[in-house]
Amino acid sequence: MLVRRLQAQRERGRAFQPRFANDEVLAAWLGGALAISLLGLISAWSHYPLVVAPFGASTVLLFGAPTSPLAQPRNLVLGNTLGAVVSVACVDWFGSAFWVMGLAVGLTIGLGQRLRCLHPPAGAVALLGVLLHARPGFVLSPILSGSLVLVLIAVLFHRLRPTGSAYPHHWL
């Protein structure tokens, strides 16, 4: 009985989990590697080297699931920038106590939902901003500039692929 139930669950899971062709896997790997290499430079130049971590999560969405609503330019750019603004404001007003991390992430989620620019890595941007005691410059560099560069790389990369995959599906 238990074995049959586990087999049935596994089959249902297979039906819902996406399958990727070999060329899609190779393209996602190449696009992600290129994007993070360039964003690593921006992070290092801005003296916020750990910021490449949330950009890594954004890159997974852009190259691994580019049709997701959460991977579209509005969500990525506005979501990440919102997370940066929230973290800078929270650090300025409340410092960087443990509860401020939760406040910043919670506000980023709520505002992202309300403003229709939810982007999961933006929560990591807000958390990291508090941990790094982010100053106002954090919003422009590395977050806004890195997000714009990441979208540009994704648009060019997807359009230059032989299959000509369409990204983005919408801008706003």
Short mmCIF file of N, CA and C in Angstrom, two decimals:
data_model
loop_
_atom_site.label_atom_id
_atom_site.label_comp_id
_atom_site.label_asym_id
_atom_site.label_seq_id
_atom_site.Cartn_x
_atom_site.Cartn_y
_atom_site.Cartn_z
N MET A 1 0.82 -1.19 0.00
CA MET A 1 0.00 0.00 0.00
C MET A 1 0.87 1.27 0.00
N LEU A 2 1.83 1.34 0.92
CA LEU A 2 2.71 2.50 1.02
C LEU A 2 3.55 2.65 -0.24
N VAL A 3 4.03 1.52 -0.77
CA VAL A 3 4.86 1.56 -1.98
C VAL A 3 4.06 2.11 -3.15
N ARG A 4 2.81 1.67 -3.30
CA ARG A 4 1.97 2.17 -4.39
C ARG A 4 1.69 3.66 -4.25
N ARG A 5 1.46 4.10 -3.02
CA ARG A 5 1.21 5.52 -2.79
C ARG A 5 2.45 6.35 -3.14
N LEU A 6 3.62 5.90 -2.76
CA LEU A 6 4.87 6.61 -3.09
C LEU A 6 5.10 6.64 -4.59
N GLN A 7 4.82 5.54 -5.27
CA GLN A 7 4.98 5.50 -6.72
C GLN A 7 4.01 6.48 -7.39
N ALA A 8 2.79 6.55 -6.91
CA ALA A 8 1.80 7.47 -7.46
C ALA A 8 2.23 8.92 -7.25
N GLN A 9 2.78 9.23 -6.08
CA GLN A 9 3.27 10.58 -5.81
C GLN A 9 4.43 10.93 -6.74
N ARG A 10 5.31 9.98 -6.95
CA ARG A 10 6.45 10.22 -7.83
C ARG A 10 5.98 10.50 -9.26
N GLU A 11 5.00 9.77 -9.73
CA GLU A 11 4.46 9.98 -11.07
C GLU A 11 3.79 11.35 -11.19
N ARG A 12 3.04 11.74 -10.17
CA ARG A 12 2.43 13.08 -10.18
C ARG A 12 3.51 14.15 -10.21
N GLY A 13 4.56 13.96 -9.46
CA GLY A 13 5.66 14.93 -9.44
C GLY A 13 6.32 15.06 -10.80
N ARG A 14 6.48 13.95 -11.48
CA ARG A 14 7.08 13.98 -12.82
C ARG A 14 6.23 14.78 -13.79
N ALA A 15 4.93 14.70 -13.63
CA ALA A 15 4.03 15.43 -14.53
C ALA A 15 4.13 16.94 -14.32
N PHE A 16 4.43 17.37 -13.10
CA PHE A 16 4.48 18.80 -12.81
C PHE A 16 5.86 19.41 -12.96
N GLN A 17 6.90 18.64 -12.80
CA GLN A 17 8.25 19.17 -12.89
C GLN A 17 8.64 19.36 -14.35
N PRO A 18 9.18 20.52 -14.70
CA PRO A 18 9.53 20.77 -16.10
C PRO A 18 10.71 19.90 -16.53
N ARG A 19 10.72 19.60 -17.80
CA ARG A 19 11.85 18.89 -18.42
C ARG A 19 12.53 19.89 -19.34
N PHE A 20 13.86 19.80 -19.39
CA PHE A 20 14.62 20.72 -20.21
C PHE A 20 15.43 19.94 -21.23
N ALA A 21 15.40 20.43 -22.45
CA ALA A 21 16.21 19.82 -23.51
C ALA A 21 17.68 20.16 -23.26
N ASN A 22 18.57 19.37 -23.83
CA ASN A 22 20.01 19.57 -23.64
C ASN A 22 20.45 20.96 -24.07
N ASP A 23 19.92 21.47 -25.17
CA ASP A 23 20.33 22.81 -25.62
C ASP A 23 19.86 23.89 -24.65
N GLU A 24 18.70 23.68 -24.00
CA GLU A 24 18.23 24.63 -22.99
C GLU A 24 19.12 24.62 -21.76
N VAL A 25 19.56 23.45 -21.36
CA VAL A 25 20.45 23.31 -20.20
C VAL A 25 21.78 24.01 -20.50
N LEU A 26 22.33 23.77 -21.67
CA LEU A 26 23.60 24.39 -22.05
C LEU A 26 23.46 25.91 -22.12
N ALA A 27 22.37 26.39 -22.72
CA ALA A 27 22.16 27.83 -22.84
C ALA A 27 21.99 28.48 -21.47
N ALA A 28 21.25 27.84 -20.57
CA ALA A 28 21.05 28.38 -19.23
C ALA A 28 22.37 28.43 -18.48
N TRP A 29 23.18 27.40 -18.62
CA TRP A 29 24.48 27.37 -17.96
C TRP A 29 25.36 28.50 -18.49
N LEU A 30 25.43 28.62 -19.80
CA LEU A 30 26.29 29.64 -20.41
C LEU A 30 25.82 31.05 -20.06
N GLY A 31 24.51 31.30 -20.16
CA GLY A 31 23.97 32.62 -19.83
C GLY A 31 24.20 32.97 -18.38
N GLY A 32 23.96 32.01 -17.49
CA GLY A 32 24.17 32.26 -16.06
C GLY A 32 25.62 32.53 -15.73
N ALA A 33 26.52 31.76 -16.31
CA ALA A 33 27.95 31.95 -16.06
C ALA A 33 28.42 33.32 -16.55
N LEU A 34 27.98 33.70 -17.73
CA LEU A 34 28.36 35.01 -18.29
C LEU A 34 27.81 36.14 -17.42
N ALA A 35 26.53 36.06 -17.08
CA ALA A 35 25.89 37.12 -16.31
C ALA A 35 26.54 37.30 -14.94
N ILE A 36 26.76 36.22 -14.23
CA ILE A 36 27.34 36.33 -12.89
C ILE A 36 28.79 36.80 -12.94
N SER A 37 29.51 36.41 -13.96
CA SER A 37 30.89 36.90 -14.10
C SER A 37 30.90 38.42 -14.23
N LEU A 38 30.02 38.97 -15.06
CA LEU A 38 29.97 40.42 -15.23
C LEU A 38 29.42 41.13 -13.97
N LEU A 39 28.42 40.53 -13.35
CA LEU A 39 27.86 41.14 -12.14
C LEU A 39 28.83 41.05 -10.96
N GLY A 40 29.68 40.05 -10.98
CA GLY A 40 30.71 39.95 -9.95
C GLY A 40 31.63 41.17 -9.98
N LEU A 41 31.91 41.65 -11.18
CA LEU A 41 32.73 42.86 -11.31
C LEU A 41 32.03 44.08 -10.70
N ILE A 42 30.74 44.25 -11.02
CA ILE A 42 29.99 45.38 -10.47
C ILE A 42 29.95 45.29 -8.94
N SER A 43 29.72 44.10 -8.41
CA SER A 43 29.67 43.93 -6.96
C SER A 43 31.01 44.27 -6.32
N ALA A 44 32.10 43.83 -6.93
CA ALA A 44 33.43 44.12 -6.38
C ALA A 44 33.74 45.61 -6.46
N TRP A 45 33.40 46.25 -7.58
CA TRP A 45 33.66 47.68 -7.74
C TRP A 45 32.87 48.51 -6.74
N SER A 46 31.68 48.06 -6.38
CA SER A 46 30.83 48.83 -5.47
C SER A 46 31.18 48.59 -4.00
N HIS A 47 32.12 47.68 -3.76
CA HIS A 47 32.53 47.31 -2.40
C HIS A 47 31.44 46.58 -1.64
N TYR A 48 30.52 45.97 -2.36
CA TYR A 48 29.49 45.10 -1.78
C TYR A 48 29.59 43.73 -2.47
N PRO A 49 30.69 43.02 -2.27
CA PRO A 49 30.91 41.78 -3.04
C PRO A 49 29.88 40.68 -2.80
N LEU A 50 29.23 40.66 -1.65
CA LEU A 50 28.26 39.60 -1.38
C LEU A 50 26.95 39.77 -2.15
N VAL A 51 26.74 40.93 -2.76
CA VAL A 51 25.50 41.19 -3.47
C VAL A 51 25.36 40.29 -4.69
N VAL A 52 26.42 39.71 -5.13
CA VAL A 52 26.32 38.80 -6.26
C VAL A 52 25.44 37.59 -5.90
N ALA A 53 25.26 37.30 -4.62
CA ALA A 53 24.42 36.16 -4.21
C ALA A 53 22.95 36.34 -4.62
N PRO A 54 22.27 37.45 -4.29
CA PRO A 54 20.90 37.59 -4.78
C PRO A 54 20.83 37.67 -6.31
N PHE A 55 21.87 38.23 -6.93
CA PHE A 55 21.88 38.26 -8.39
C PHE A 55 21.99 36.84 -8.95
N GLY A 56 22.64 35.96 -8.21
CA GLY A 56 22.70 34.55 -8.62
C GLY A 56 21.31 33.96 -8.68
N ALA A 57 20.48 34.27 -7.70
CA ALA A 57 19.10 33.78 -7.70
C ALA A 57 18.30 34.40 -8.85
N SER A 58 18.51 35.68 -9.10
CA SER A 58 17.83 36.32 -10.24
C SER A 58 18.24 35.67 -11.55
N THR A 59 19.52 35.31 -11.64
CA THR A 59 20.04 34.67 -12.84
C THR A 59 19.39 33.31 -13.08
N VAL A 60 19.14 32.57 -12.01
CA VAL A 60 18.44 31.28 -12.16
C VAL A 60 17.08 31.50 -12.80
N LEU A 61 16.36 32.52 -12.36
CA LEU A 61 15.06 32.81 -12.96
C LEU A 61 15.18 33.25 -14.42
N LEU A 62 16.11 34.15 -14.71
CA LEU A 62 16.24 34.69 -16.06
C LEU A 62 16.67 33.65 -17.09
N PHE A 63 17.55 32.75 -16.71
CA PHE A 63 18.06 31.79 -17.67
C PHE A 63 17.47 30.40 -17.51
N GLY A 64 16.97 30.09 -16.32
CA GLY A 64 16.39 28.78 -16.10
C GLY A 64 14.88 28.74 -16.26
N ALA A 65 14.21 29.87 -16.01
CA ALA A 65 12.75 29.93 -16.12
C ALA A 65 12.34 31.30 -16.67
N PRO A 66 12.81 31.66 -17.87
CA PRO A 66 12.59 33.01 -18.39
C PRO A 66 11.13 33.34 -18.67
N THR A 67 10.24 32.35 -18.71
CA THR A 67 8.83 32.64 -18.94
C THR A 67 8.08 32.95 -17.65
N SER A 68 8.71 32.76 -16.50
CA SER A 68 8.07 33.02 -15.22
C SER A 68 7.75 34.51 -15.08
N PRO A 69 6.57 34.83 -14.56
CA PRO A 69 6.27 36.24 -14.30
C PRO A 69 7.29 36.89 -13.36
N LEU A 70 7.87 36.10 -12.47
CA LEU A 70 8.85 36.63 -11.51
C LEU A 70 10.20 36.95 -12.16
N ALA A 71 10.40 36.50 -13.41
CA ALA A 71 11.66 36.73 -14.12
C ALA A 71 11.59 37.90 -15.10
N GLN A 72 10.46 38.57 -15.17
CA GLN A 72 10.31 39.65 -16.14
C GLN A 72 11.00 40.92 -15.64
N PRO A 73 11.41 41.80 -16.57
CA PRO A 73 12.19 42.98 -16.19
C PRO A 73 11.57 43.84 -15.10
N ARG A 74 10.26 44.06 -15.16
CA ARG A 74 9.61 44.86 -14.12
C ARG A 74 9.87 44.27 -12.74
N ASN A 75 9.67 42.96 -12.63
CA ASN A 75 9.83 42.30 -11.34
C ASN A 75 11.28 42.34 -10.88
N LEU A 76 12.19 42.06 -11.79
CA LEU A 76 13.60 42.01 -11.42
C LEU A 76 14.12 43.39 -11.02
N VAL A 77 13.95 44.37 -11.88
CA VAL A 77 14.53 45.70 -11.62
C VAL A 77 13.82 46.39 -10.46
N LEU A 78 12.49 46.46 -10.51
CA LEU A 78 11.77 47.13 -9.43
C LEU A 78 11.83 46.35 -8.13
N GLY A 79 11.73 45.03 -8.21
CA GLY A 79 11.78 44.21 -7.00
C GLY A 79 13.11 44.35 -6.28
N ASN A 80 14.22 44.18 -7.00
CA ASN A 80 15.54 44.30 -6.39
C ASN A 80 15.79 45.71 -5.85
N THR A 81 15.38 46.72 -6.63
CA THR A 81 15.59 48.11 -6.20
C THR A 81 14.74 48.41 -4.96
N LEU A 82 13.52 47.91 -4.94
CA LEU A 82 12.67 48.07 -3.77
C LEU A 82 13.31 47.44 -2.53
N GLY A 83 13.87 46.23 -2.69
CA GLY A 83 14.56 45.57 -1.57
C GLY A 83 15.73 46.41 -1.07
N ALA A 84 16.45 47.05 -1.99
CA ALA A 84 17.58 47.89 -1.59
C ALA A 84 17.11 49.15 -0.86
N VAL A 85 16.08 49.79 -1.39
CA VAL A 85 15.55 51.00 -0.75
C VAL A 85 15.04 50.68 0.66
N VAL A 86 14.31 49.59 0.78
CA VAL A 86 13.77 49.19 2.08
C VAL A 86 14.90 48.91 3.06
N SER A 87 15.92 48.21 2.62
CA SER A 87 17.01 47.88 3.54
C SER A 87 17.77 49.13 3.99
N VAL A 88 18.00 50.05 3.07
CA VAL A 88 18.70 51.28 3.44
C VAL A 88 17.86 52.08 4.44
N ALA A 89 16.55 52.17 4.19
CA ALA A 89 15.67 52.91 5.11
C ALA A 89 15.63 52.23 6.48
N CYS A 90 15.54 50.91 6.49
CA CYS A 90 15.48 50.19 7.77
C CYS A 90 16.78 50.36 8.56
N VAL A 91 17.91 50.28 7.88
CA VAL A 91 19.20 50.46 8.56
C VAL A 91 19.30 51.89 9.09
N ASP A 92 18.87 52.85 8.29
CA ASP A 92 18.95 54.25 8.71
C ASP A 92 18.05 54.53 9.92
N TRP A 93 16.85 53.97 9.93
CA TRP A 93 15.89 54.25 10.99
C TRP A 93 16.05 53.36 12.22
N PHE A 94 16.42 52.09 12.01
CA PHE A 94 16.39 51.14 13.12
C PHE A 94 17.72 50.44 13.42
N GLY A 95 18.73 50.65 12.58
CA GLY A 95 20.00 49.95 12.78
C GLY A 95 19.98 48.58 12.12
N SER A 96 20.75 47.66 12.66
CA SER A 96 20.85 46.35 12.01
C SER A 96 20.62 45.20 12.99
N ALA A 97 19.74 45.40 13.93
CA ALA A 97 19.40 44.34 14.89
C ALA A 97 18.75 43.18 14.15
N PHE A 98 18.70 42.02 14.80
CA PHE A 98 18.15 40.83 14.17
C PHE A 98 16.73 41.03 13.65
N TRP A 99 15.92 41.77 14.37
CA TRP A 99 14.53 41.96 13.97
C TRP A 99 14.40 42.88 12.77
N VAL A 100 15.42 43.72 12.54
CA VAL A 100 15.39 44.62 11.38
C VAL A 100 15.52 43.82 10.08
N MET A 101 16.27 42.71 10.14
CA MET A 101 16.37 41.85 8.95
C MET A 101 15.00 41.33 8.56
N GLY A 102 14.25 40.84 9.56
CA GLY A 102 12.90 40.34 9.30
C GLY A 102 11.97 41.44 8.80
N LEU A 103 12.08 42.61 9.41
CA LEU A 103 11.26 43.74 9.00
C LEU A 103 11.53 44.10 7.54
N ALA A 104 12.80 44.18 7.17
CA ALA A 104 13.17 44.56 5.80
C ALA A 104 12.66 43.54 4.78
N VAL A 105 12.84 42.26 5.09
CA VAL A 105 12.38 41.23 4.15
C VAL A 105 10.85 41.24 4.08
N GLY A 106 10.18 41.33 5.21
CA GLY A 106 8.72 41.37 5.22
C GLY A 106 8.17 42.56 4.45
N LEU A 107 8.75 43.73 4.67
CA LEU A 107 8.31 44.92 3.93
C LEU A 107 8.55 44.77 2.44
N THR A 108 9.67 44.17 2.07
CA THR A 108 9.98 43.96 0.65
C THR A 108 8.95 43.03 0.01
N ILE A 109 8.57 41.98 0.71
CA ILE A 109 7.56 41.06 0.18
C ILE A 109 6.21 41.78 0.03
N GLY A 110 5.78 42.43 1.09
CA GLY A 110 4.48 43.10 1.06
C GLY A 110 4.40 44.20 0.01
N LEU A 111 5.43 45.03 -0.04
CA LEU A 111 5.45 46.11 -1.05
C LEU A 111 5.57 45.54 -2.46
N GLY A 112 6.36 44.48 -2.61
CA GLY A 112 6.48 43.84 -3.93
C GLY A 112 5.14 43.30 -4.41
N GLN A 113 4.38 42.71 -3.51
CA GLN A 113 3.05 42.23 -3.87
C GLN A 113 2.13 43.40 -4.21
N ARG A 114 2.13 44.41 -3.36
CA ARG A 114 1.23 45.55 -3.55
C ARG A 114 1.56 46.30 -4.84
N LEU A 115 2.85 46.44 -5.16
CA LEU A 115 3.28 47.19 -6.34
C LEU A 115 3.41 46.31 -7.59
N ARG A 116 3.07 45.03 -7.43
CA ARG A 116 3.11 44.05 -8.53
C ARG A 116 4.50 43.94 -9.15
N CYS A 117 5.50 43.87 -8.29
CA CYS A 117 6.88 43.68 -8.75
C CYS A 117 7.59 42.67 -7.86
N LEU A 118 6.87 41.62 -7.47
CA LEU A 118 7.44 40.60 -6.60
C LEU A 118 8.56 39.85 -7.33
N HIS A 119 9.70 39.75 -6.68
CA HIS A 119 10.87 39.05 -7.22
C HIS A 119 11.55 38.39 -6.03
N PRO A 120 11.49 37.06 -5.91
CA PRO A 120 12.02 36.40 -4.71
C PRO A 120 13.43 36.81 -4.29
N PRO A 121 14.38 36.98 -5.23
CA PRO A 121 15.71 37.41 -4.78
C PRO A 121 15.74 38.79 -4.13
N ALA A 122 14.70 39.59 -4.31
CA ALA A 122 14.65 40.91 -3.67
C ALA A 122 14.64 40.77 -2.15
N GLY A 123 14.08 39.69 -1.64
CA GLY A 123 14.14 39.44 -0.20
C GLY A 123 15.57 39.27 0.27
N ALA A 124 16.39 38.60 -0.55
CA ALA A 124 17.80 38.44 -0.22
C ALA A 124 18.54 39.77 -0.32
N VAL A 125 18.13 40.63 -1.26
CA VAL A 125 18.73 41.97 -1.35
C VAL A 125 18.45 42.74 -0.06
N ALA A 126 17.21 42.70 0.41
CA ALA A 126 16.84 43.42 1.64
C ALA A 126 17.60 42.87 2.84
N LEU A 127 17.66 41.56 2.96
CA LEU A 127 18.38 40.93 4.07
C LEU A 127 19.86 41.30 4.03
N LEU A 128 20.46 41.18 2.87
CA LEU A 128 21.88 41.49 2.73
C LEU A 128 22.15 42.96 2.99
N GLY A 129 21.25 43.83 2.55
CA GLY A 129 21.41 45.27 2.81
C GLY A 129 21.49 45.57 4.30
N VAL A 130 20.65 44.91 5.08
CA VAL A 130 20.69 45.12 6.54
C VAL A 130 21.98 44.54 7.11
N LEU A 131 22.33 43.34 6.69
CA LEU A 131 23.56 42.70 7.21
C LEU A 131 24.81 43.52 6.90
N LEU A 132 24.81 44.18 5.74
CA LEU A 132 25.99 44.96 5.32
C LEU A 132 25.92 46.43 5.74
N HIS A 133 24.88 46.80 6.52
CA HIS A 133 24.70 48.20 6.94
C HIS A 133 24.71 49.12 5.72
N ALA A 134 23.88 48.79 4.73
CA ALA A 134 23.88 49.49 3.45
C ALA A 134 23.62 50.98 3.60
N ARG A 135 24.33 51.74 2.80
CA ARG A 135 24.17 53.18 2.73
C ARG A 135 23.37 53.50 1.45
N PRO A 136 22.95 54.74 1.26
CA PRO A 136 22.13 55.07 0.08
C PRO A 136 22.74 54.69 -1.27
N GLY A 137 24.04 54.74 -1.40
CA GLY A 137 24.68 54.37 -2.65
C GLY A 137 24.43 52.92 -3.06
N PHE A 138 24.09 52.07 -2.10
CA PHE A 138 23.79 50.67 -2.34
C PHE A 138 22.64 50.50 -3.33
N VAL A 139 21.71 51.44 -3.33
CA VAL A 139 20.55 51.35 -4.21
C VAL A 139 20.99 51.46 -5.67
N LEU A 140 21.83 52.45 -5.97
CA LEU A 140 22.25 52.66 -7.36
C LEU A 140 23.30 51.66 -7.80
N SER A 141 24.30 51.46 -6.96
CA SER A 141 25.36 50.51 -7.30
C SER A 141 25.72 49.75 -6.04
N PRO A 142 25.44 48.50 -6.05
CA PRO A 142 25.34 47.58 -7.18
C PRO A 142 23.92 47.19 -7.58
N ILE A 143 22.86 47.56 -6.84
CA ILE A 143 21.56 46.94 -7.07
C ILE A 143 20.88 47.40 -8.36
N LEU A 144 20.59 48.67 -8.52
CA LEU A 144 19.90 49.12 -9.73
C LEU A 144 20.75 48.86 -10.97
N SER A 145 22.03 49.26 -10.91
CA SER A 145 22.89 49.06 -12.08
C SER A 145 23.06 47.58 -12.40
N GLY A 146 23.24 46.76 -11.38
CA GLY A 146 23.38 45.32 -11.61
C GLY A 146 22.12 44.70 -12.18
N SER A 147 20.96 45.14 -11.69
CA SER A 147 19.69 44.62 -12.21
C SER A 147 19.49 44.99 -13.67
N LEU A 148 19.82 46.24 -14.02
CA LEU A 148 19.69 46.67 -15.42
C LEU A 148 20.66 45.90 -16.32
N VAL A 149 21.89 45.72 -15.87
CA VAL A 149 22.86 44.95 -16.65
C VAL A 149 22.38 43.51 -16.82
N LEU A 150 21.83 42.94 -15.78
CA LEU A 150 21.34 41.57 -15.84
C LEU A 150 20.20 41.43 -16.85
N VAL A 151 19.28 42.37 -16.86
CA VAL A 151 18.18 42.34 -17.84
C VAL A 151 18.73 42.50 -19.25
N LEU A 152 19.66 43.41 -19.44
CA LEU A 152 20.26 43.62 -20.76
C LEU A 152 20.94 42.34 -21.26
N ILE A 153 21.70 41.71 -20.40
CA ILE A 153 22.37 40.46 -20.78
C ILE A 153 21.34 39.40 -21.15
N ALA A 154 20.28 39.29 -20.36
CA ALA A 154 19.25 38.28 -20.63
C ALA A 154 18.55 38.55 -21.96
N VAL A 155 18.19 39.80 -22.23
CA VAL A 155 17.52 40.13 -23.49
C VAL A 155 18.42 39.79 -24.67
N LEU A 156 19.67 40.25 -24.62
CA LEU A 156 20.59 39.97 -25.72
C LEU A 156 20.85 38.47 -25.86
N PHE A 157 21.07 37.82 -24.77
CA PHE A 157 21.38 36.40 -24.81
C PHE A 157 20.22 35.60 -25.41
N HIS A 158 19.03 35.84 -24.95
CA HIS A 158 17.87 35.09 -25.45
C HIS A 158 17.59 35.39 -26.91
N ARG A 159 17.83 36.60 -27.34
CA ARG A 159 17.57 36.96 -28.75
C ARG A 159 18.66 36.45 -29.68
N LEU A 160 19.86 36.27 -29.17
CA LEU A 160 20.96 35.77 -30.00
C LEU A 160 20.99 34.25 -30.10
N ARG A 161 20.21 33.58 -29.28
CA ARG A 161 20.17 32.12 -29.35
C ARG A 161 19.59 31.69 -30.68
N PRO A 162 20.09 30.58 -31.22
CA PRO A 162 19.58 30.09 -32.52
C PRO A 162 18.06 29.88 -32.54
N THR A 163 17.49 29.49 -31.42
CA THR A 163 16.05 29.27 -31.37
C THR A 163 15.29 30.58 -31.29
N GLY A 164 15.99 31.67 -30.99
CA GLY A 164 15.36 32.98 -30.91
C GLY A 164 14.28 33.06 -29.85
N SER A 165 14.54 32.51 -28.67
CA SER A 165 13.54 32.50 -27.61
C SER A 165 13.17 33.91 -27.22
N ALA A 166 11.91 34.12 -26.93
CA ALA A 166 11.41 35.46 -26.62
C ALA A 166 11.57 35.77 -25.13
N TYR A 167 12.37 36.74 -24.84
CA TYR A 167 12.47 37.29 -23.50
C TYR A 167 12.67 38.77 -23.69
N PRO A 168 11.98 39.58 -22.99
CA PRO A 168 10.98 39.29 -21.98
C PRO A 168 9.61 39.06 -22.61
N HIS A 169 8.71 38.56 -21.80
CA HIS A 169 7.33 38.38 -22.25
C HIS A 169 6.56 39.67 -22.10
N HIS A 170 6.99 40.51 -21.18
CA HIS A 170 6.43 41.84 -21.03
C HIS A 170 7.44 42.70 -20.27
N TRP A 171 7.41 44.00 -20.54
CA TRP A 171 8.33 44.91 -19.87
C TRP A 171 7.70 45.49 -18.61
N LEU A 172 6.47 45.89 -18.71
CA LEU A 172 5.80 46.53 -17.57
C LEU A 172 4.67 45.71 -17.13
#
